[in-house]
mmCIF file of C-alpha atoms and ligand atoms in Angstrom:
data_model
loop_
_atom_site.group_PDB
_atom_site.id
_atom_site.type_symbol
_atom_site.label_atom_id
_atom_site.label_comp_id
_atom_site.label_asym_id
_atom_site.label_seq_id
_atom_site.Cartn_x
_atom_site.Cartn_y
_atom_site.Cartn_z
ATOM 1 C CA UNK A 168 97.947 -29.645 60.107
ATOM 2 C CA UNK A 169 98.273 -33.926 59.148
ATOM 3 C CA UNK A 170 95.250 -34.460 57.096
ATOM 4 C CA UNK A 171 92.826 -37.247 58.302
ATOM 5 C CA UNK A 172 89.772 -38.774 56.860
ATOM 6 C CA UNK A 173 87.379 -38.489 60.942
ATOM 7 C CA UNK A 174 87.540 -35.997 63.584
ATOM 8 C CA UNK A 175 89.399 -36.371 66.382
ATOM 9 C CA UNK A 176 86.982 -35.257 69.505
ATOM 10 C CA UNK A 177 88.802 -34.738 73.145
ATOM 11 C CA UNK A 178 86.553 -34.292 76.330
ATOM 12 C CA UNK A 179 88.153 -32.735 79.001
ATOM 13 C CA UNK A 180 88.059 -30.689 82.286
ATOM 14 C CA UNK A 181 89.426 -27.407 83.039
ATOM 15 C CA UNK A 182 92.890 -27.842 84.770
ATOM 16 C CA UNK A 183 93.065 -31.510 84.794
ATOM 17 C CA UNK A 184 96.390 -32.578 84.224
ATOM 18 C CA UNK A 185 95.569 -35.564 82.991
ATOM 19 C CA UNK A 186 93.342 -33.433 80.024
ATOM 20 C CA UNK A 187 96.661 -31.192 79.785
ATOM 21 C CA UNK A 188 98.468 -34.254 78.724
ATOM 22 C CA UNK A 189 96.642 -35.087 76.134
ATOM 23 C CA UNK A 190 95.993 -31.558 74.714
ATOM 24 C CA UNK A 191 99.517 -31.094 74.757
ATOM 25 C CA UNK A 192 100.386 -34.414 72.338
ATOM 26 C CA UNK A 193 97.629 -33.237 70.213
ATOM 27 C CA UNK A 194 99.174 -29.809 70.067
ATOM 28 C CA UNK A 195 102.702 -30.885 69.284
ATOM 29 C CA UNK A 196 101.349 -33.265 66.970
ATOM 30 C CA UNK A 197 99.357 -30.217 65.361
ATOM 31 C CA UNK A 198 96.734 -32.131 64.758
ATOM 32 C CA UNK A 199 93.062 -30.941 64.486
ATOM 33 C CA UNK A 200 90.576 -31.507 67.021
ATOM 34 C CA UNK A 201 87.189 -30.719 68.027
ATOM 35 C CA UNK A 202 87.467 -29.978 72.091
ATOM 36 C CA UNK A 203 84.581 -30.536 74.347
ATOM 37 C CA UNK A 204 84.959 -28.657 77.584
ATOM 38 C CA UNK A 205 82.992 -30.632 80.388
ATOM 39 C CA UNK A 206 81.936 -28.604 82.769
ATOM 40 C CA UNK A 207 83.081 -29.983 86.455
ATOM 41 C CA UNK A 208 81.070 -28.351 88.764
ATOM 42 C CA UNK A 209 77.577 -29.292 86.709
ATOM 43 C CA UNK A 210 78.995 -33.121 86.960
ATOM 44 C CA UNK A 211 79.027 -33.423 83.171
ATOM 45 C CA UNK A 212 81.620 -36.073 83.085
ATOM 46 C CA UNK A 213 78.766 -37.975 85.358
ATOM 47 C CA UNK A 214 76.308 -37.591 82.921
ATOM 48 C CA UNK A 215 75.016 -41.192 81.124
ATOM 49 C CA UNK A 216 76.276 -39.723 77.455
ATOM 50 C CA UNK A 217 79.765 -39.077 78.984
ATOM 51 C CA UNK A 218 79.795 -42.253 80.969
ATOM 52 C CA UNK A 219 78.636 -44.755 78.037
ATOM 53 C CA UNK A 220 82.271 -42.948 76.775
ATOM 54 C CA UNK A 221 84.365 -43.657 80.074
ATOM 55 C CA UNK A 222 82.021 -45.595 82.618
ATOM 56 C CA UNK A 223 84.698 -44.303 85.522
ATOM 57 C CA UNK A 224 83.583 -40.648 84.243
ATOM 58 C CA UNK A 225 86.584 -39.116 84.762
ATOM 59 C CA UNK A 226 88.387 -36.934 81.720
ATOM 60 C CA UNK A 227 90.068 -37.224 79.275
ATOM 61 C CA UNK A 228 88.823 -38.846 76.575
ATOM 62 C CA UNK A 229 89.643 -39.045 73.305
ATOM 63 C CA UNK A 230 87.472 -40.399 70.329
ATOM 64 C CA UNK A 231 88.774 -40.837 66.504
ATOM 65 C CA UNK A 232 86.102 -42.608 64.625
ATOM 66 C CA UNK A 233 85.063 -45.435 66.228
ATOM 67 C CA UNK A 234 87.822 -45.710 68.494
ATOM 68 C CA UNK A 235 86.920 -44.342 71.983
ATOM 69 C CA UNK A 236 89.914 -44.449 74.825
ATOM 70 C CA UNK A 237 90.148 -42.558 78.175
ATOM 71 C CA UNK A 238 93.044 -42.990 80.413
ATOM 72 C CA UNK A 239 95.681 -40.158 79.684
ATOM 73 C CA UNK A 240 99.320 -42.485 78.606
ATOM 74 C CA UNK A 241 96.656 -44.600 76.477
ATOM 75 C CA UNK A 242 95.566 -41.608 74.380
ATOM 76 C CA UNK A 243 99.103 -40.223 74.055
ATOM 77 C CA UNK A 244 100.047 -43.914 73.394
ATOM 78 C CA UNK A 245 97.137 -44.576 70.660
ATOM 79 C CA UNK A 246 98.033 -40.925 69.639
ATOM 80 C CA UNK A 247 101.465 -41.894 68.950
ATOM 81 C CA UNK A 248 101.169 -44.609 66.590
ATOM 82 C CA UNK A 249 98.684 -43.292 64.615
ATOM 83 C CA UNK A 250 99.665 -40.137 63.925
ATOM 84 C CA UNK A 251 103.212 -40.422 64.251
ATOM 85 C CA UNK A 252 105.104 -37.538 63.947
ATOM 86 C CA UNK A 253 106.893 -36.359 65.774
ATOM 87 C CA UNK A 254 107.151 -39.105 67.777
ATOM 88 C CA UNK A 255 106.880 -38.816 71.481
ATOM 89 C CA UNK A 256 107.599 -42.296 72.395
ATOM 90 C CA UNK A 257 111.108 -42.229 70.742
ATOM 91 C CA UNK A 258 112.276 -43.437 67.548
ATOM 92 C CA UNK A 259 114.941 -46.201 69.024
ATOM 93 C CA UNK A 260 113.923 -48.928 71.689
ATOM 94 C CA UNK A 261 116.896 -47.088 73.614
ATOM 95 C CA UNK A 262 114.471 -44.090 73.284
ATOM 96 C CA UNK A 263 111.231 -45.520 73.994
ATOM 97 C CA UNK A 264 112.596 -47.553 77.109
ATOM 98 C CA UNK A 265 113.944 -43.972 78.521
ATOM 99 C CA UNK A 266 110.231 -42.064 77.893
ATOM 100 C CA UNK A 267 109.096 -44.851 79.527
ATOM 101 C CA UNK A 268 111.315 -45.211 82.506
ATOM 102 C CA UNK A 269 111.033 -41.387 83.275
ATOM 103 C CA UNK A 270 106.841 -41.509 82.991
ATOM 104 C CA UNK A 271 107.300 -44.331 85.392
ATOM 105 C CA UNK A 272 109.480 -42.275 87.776
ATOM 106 C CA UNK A 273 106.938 -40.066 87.322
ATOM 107 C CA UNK A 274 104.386 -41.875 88.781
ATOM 108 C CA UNK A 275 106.391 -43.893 91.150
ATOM 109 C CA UNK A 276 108.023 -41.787 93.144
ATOM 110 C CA UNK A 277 106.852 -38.123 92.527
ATOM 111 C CA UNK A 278 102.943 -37.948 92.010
ATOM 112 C CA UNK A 279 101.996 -39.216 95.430
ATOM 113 C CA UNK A 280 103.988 -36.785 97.261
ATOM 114 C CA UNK A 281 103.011 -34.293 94.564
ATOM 115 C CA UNK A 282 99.518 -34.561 95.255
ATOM 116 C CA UNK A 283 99.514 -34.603 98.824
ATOM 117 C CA UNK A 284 100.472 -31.448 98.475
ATOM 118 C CA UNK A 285 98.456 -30.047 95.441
ATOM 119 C CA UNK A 286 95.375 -31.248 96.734
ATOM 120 C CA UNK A 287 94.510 -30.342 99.617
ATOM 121 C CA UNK A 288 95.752 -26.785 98.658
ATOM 122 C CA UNK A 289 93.028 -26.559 95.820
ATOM 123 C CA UNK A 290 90.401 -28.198 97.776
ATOM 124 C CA UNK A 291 90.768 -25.848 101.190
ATOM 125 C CA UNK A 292 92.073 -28.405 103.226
ATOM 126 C CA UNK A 293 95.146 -26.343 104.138
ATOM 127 C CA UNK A 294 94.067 -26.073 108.299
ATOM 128 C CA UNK A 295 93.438 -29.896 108.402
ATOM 129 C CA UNK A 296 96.560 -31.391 105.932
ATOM 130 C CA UNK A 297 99.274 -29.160 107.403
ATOM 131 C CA UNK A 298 101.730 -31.667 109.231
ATOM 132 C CA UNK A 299 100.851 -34.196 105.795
ATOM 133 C CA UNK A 300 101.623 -31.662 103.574
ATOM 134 C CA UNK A 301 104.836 -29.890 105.114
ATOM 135 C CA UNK A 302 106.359 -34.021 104.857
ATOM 136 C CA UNK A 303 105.084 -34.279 101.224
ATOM 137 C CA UNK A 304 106.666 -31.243 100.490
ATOM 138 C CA UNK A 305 109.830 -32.677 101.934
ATOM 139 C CA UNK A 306 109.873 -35.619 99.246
ATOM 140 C CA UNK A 307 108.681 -33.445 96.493
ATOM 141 C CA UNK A 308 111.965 -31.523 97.043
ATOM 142 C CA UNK A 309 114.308 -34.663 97.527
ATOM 143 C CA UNK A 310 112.253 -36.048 94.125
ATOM 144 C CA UNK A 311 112.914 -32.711 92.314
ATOM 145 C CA UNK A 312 116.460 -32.194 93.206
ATOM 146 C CA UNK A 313 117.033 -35.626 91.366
ATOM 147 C CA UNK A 314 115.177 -34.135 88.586
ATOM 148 C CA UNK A 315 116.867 -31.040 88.248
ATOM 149 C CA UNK A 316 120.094 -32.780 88.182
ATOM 150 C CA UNK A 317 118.929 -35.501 85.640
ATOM 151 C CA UNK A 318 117.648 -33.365 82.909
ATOM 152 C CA UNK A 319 121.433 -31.595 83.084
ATOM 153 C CA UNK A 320 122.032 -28.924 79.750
ATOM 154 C CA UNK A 321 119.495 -31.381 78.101
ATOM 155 C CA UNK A 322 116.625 -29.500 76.399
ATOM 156 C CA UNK A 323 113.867 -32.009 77.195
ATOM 157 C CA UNK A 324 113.580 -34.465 79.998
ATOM 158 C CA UNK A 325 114.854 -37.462 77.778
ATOM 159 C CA UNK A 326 117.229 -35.365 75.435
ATOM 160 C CA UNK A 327 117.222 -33.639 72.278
ATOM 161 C CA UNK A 328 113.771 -33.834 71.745
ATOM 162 C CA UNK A 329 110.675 -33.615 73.063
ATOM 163 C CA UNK A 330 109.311 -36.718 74.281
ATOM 164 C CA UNK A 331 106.146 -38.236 75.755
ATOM 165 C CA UNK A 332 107.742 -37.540 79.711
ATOM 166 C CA UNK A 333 107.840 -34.289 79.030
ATOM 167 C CA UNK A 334 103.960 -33.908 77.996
ATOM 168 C CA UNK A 335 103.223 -36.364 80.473
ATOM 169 C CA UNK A 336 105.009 -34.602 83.698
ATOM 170 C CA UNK A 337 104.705 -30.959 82.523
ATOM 171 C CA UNK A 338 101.051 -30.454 83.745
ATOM 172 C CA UNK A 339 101.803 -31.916 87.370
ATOM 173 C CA UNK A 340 104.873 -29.671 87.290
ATOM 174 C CA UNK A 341 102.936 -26.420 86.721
ATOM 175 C CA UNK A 342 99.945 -27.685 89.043
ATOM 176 C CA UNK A 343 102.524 -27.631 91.799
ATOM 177 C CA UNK A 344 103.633 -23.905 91.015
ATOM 178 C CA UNK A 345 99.938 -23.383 90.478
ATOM 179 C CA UNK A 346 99.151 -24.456 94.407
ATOM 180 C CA UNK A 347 102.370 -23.301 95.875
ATOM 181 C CA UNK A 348 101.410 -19.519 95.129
ATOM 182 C CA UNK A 349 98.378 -19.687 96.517
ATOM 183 C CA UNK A 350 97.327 -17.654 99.546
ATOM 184 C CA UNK A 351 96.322 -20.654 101.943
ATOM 185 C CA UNK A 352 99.781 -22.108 101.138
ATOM 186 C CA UNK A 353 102.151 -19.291 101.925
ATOM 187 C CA UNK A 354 102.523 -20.051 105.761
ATOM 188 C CA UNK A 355 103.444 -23.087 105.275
ATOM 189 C CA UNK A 356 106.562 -21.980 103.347
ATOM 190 C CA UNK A 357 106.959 -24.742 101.241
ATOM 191 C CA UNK A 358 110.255 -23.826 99.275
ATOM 192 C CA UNK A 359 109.009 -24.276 95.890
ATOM 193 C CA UNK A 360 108.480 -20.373 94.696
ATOM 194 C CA UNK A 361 110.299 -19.005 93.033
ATOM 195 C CA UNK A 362 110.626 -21.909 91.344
ATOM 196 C CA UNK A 363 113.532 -20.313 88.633
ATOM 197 C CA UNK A 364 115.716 -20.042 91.724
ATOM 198 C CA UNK A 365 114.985 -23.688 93.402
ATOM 199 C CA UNK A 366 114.861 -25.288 90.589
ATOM 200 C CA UNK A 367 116.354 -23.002 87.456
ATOM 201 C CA UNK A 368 117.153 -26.201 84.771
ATOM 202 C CA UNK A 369 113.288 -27.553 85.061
ATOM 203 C CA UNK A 370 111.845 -23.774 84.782
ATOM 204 C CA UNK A 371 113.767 -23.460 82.041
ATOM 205 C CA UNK A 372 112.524 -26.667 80.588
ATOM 206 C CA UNK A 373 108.619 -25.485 81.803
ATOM 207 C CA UNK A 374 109.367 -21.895 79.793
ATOM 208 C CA UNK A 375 110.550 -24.420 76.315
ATOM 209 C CA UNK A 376 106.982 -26.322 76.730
ATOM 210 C CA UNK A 377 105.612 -22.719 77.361
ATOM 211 C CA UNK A 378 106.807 -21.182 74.098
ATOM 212 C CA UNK A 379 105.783 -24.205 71.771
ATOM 213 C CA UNK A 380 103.118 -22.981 69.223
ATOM 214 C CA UNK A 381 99.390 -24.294 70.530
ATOM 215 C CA UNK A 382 100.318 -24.044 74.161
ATOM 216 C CA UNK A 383 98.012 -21.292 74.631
ATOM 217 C CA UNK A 384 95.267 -23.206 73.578
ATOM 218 C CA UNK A 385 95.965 -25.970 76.172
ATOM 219 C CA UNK A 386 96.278 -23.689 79.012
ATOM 220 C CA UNK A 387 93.710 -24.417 81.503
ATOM 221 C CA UNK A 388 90.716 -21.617 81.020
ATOM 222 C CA UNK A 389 89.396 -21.166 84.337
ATOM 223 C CA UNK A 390 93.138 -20.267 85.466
ATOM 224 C CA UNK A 391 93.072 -17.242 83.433
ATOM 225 C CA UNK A 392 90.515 -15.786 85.372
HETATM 226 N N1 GSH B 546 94.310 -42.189 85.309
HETATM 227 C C1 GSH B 546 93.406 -41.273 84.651
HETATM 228 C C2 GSH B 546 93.043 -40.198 85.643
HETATM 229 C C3 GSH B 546 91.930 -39.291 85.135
HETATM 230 C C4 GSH B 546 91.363 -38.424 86.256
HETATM 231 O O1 GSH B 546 91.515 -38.705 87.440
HETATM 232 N N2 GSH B 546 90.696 -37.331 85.841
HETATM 233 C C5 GSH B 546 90.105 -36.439 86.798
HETATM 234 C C6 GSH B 546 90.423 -34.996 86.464
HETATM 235 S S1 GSH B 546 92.077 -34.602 86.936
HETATM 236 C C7 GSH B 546 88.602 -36.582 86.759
HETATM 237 O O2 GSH B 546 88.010 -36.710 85.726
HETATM 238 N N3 GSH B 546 87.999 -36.521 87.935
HETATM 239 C C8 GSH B 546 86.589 -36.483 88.074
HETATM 240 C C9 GSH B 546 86.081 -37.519 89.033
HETATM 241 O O3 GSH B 546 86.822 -38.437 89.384
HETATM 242 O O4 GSH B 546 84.929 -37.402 89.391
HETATM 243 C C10 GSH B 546 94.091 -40.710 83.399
HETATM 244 O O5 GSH B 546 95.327 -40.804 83.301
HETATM 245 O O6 GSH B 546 93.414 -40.233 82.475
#
């Protein structure tokens, strides 16, 4: 564990995959942490000691110190250059201007489809989203087939080594398993499960994150039961 002279606090919420993110980065970058679980469903991250931290109250967020940051690529970001090994915005500007481009495909193209289909599996809006989920589903697909092509014998999404895309897609990834084998979502046969045989290359990548030491500790605790 990198020695440091503060404590580096995370506040976070249960299956957020914006939390997951940042766990993750702090994981890989085996750095020690105190973790503050918010509880969700009492509104902690609404509370006025949570919100003088991140006045939109929403989770994560990180404090080192003095320094205070919420919004998930900032931490990893901030993360990153302070504690810098390894590094998971790449070493090269060739590097860091691929981690970048695939966080952006990320978030251009994938996590609005990706959502419109998580969501409204999670919150038990299955009966009402059906037609709007069935067409997300249908761009999740043409987005993933991209994906599963792109990341080729590669280990990790931009390479050799593991890189900030890969902490910052993972969680959304594994959300989308996640809802996919839920009950409420099985008659809409949605094509994603099992996911080995749709998509084999990007389970395999999934399984690598799975097996790095500290994953265990960032997997979302109210999944377990
Ligand atoms: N863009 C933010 C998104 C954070 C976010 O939406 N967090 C959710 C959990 S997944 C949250 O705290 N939601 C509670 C709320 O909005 O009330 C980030 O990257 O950190």
């Amino acid at each position: 564990m990198a020695t440091r002279p503060t404590e580096l606090e995370i506040f976070w919420i249960s299956g957020s995959p914006y939390s997951w993110r940042v766990l993750l980065a702090l994981e890989i970058k085996q750095l020690k942490y105190r973790s503050h679980l918010l509880e969700a469903s009492k509104e902690e991250h609404k509370k006025p000691e949570f919100l003088a931290l991140n006045p939109r109250g929403k989770a994560p967020v990180l404090k080192d110190g003095d320094t205070v940051l919420y919004e998930s690529l900032a931490i990893m970001a901030y993360l990153d250059r302070q504690y810098s090994q390894p590094q998971l915005f790449g070493q090269t500007a060739e590097e860091t201007g691929r981690v970048w481009r695939q966080i952006s495909e990320y978030s251009s193209y994938l996590d609005g489809p990706l959502n419109r289909v998580v969501l409204p599996i999670y919150f038990d809006k299955v009966a009402d989203k059906k037609e709007d989920i069935r067409a997300a589903a249908k761009s999740v697909h043409t987005e993933l087939a991209r994906w599963e092509e792109g990341i080729g014998d590669a280990p990790w999404l931009c390479g050799i080594s593991i890189s900030a895309a890969d902490v910052a897609v993972y969680p959304f990834l594994k959300s989308l398993c996640r809802a996919a084998s839920k009950e409420t979502a099985a008659p809409l046969q949605l094509g994603f499960l099992p996911f080995e045989s749709r998509y084999p290359r990007l389970a395999a990548w999934m399984g690598r994150l799975e097996r790095l030491p500290g994953y265990e500790r960032t997997y979302p605790p109210h999944w377990r039961t």
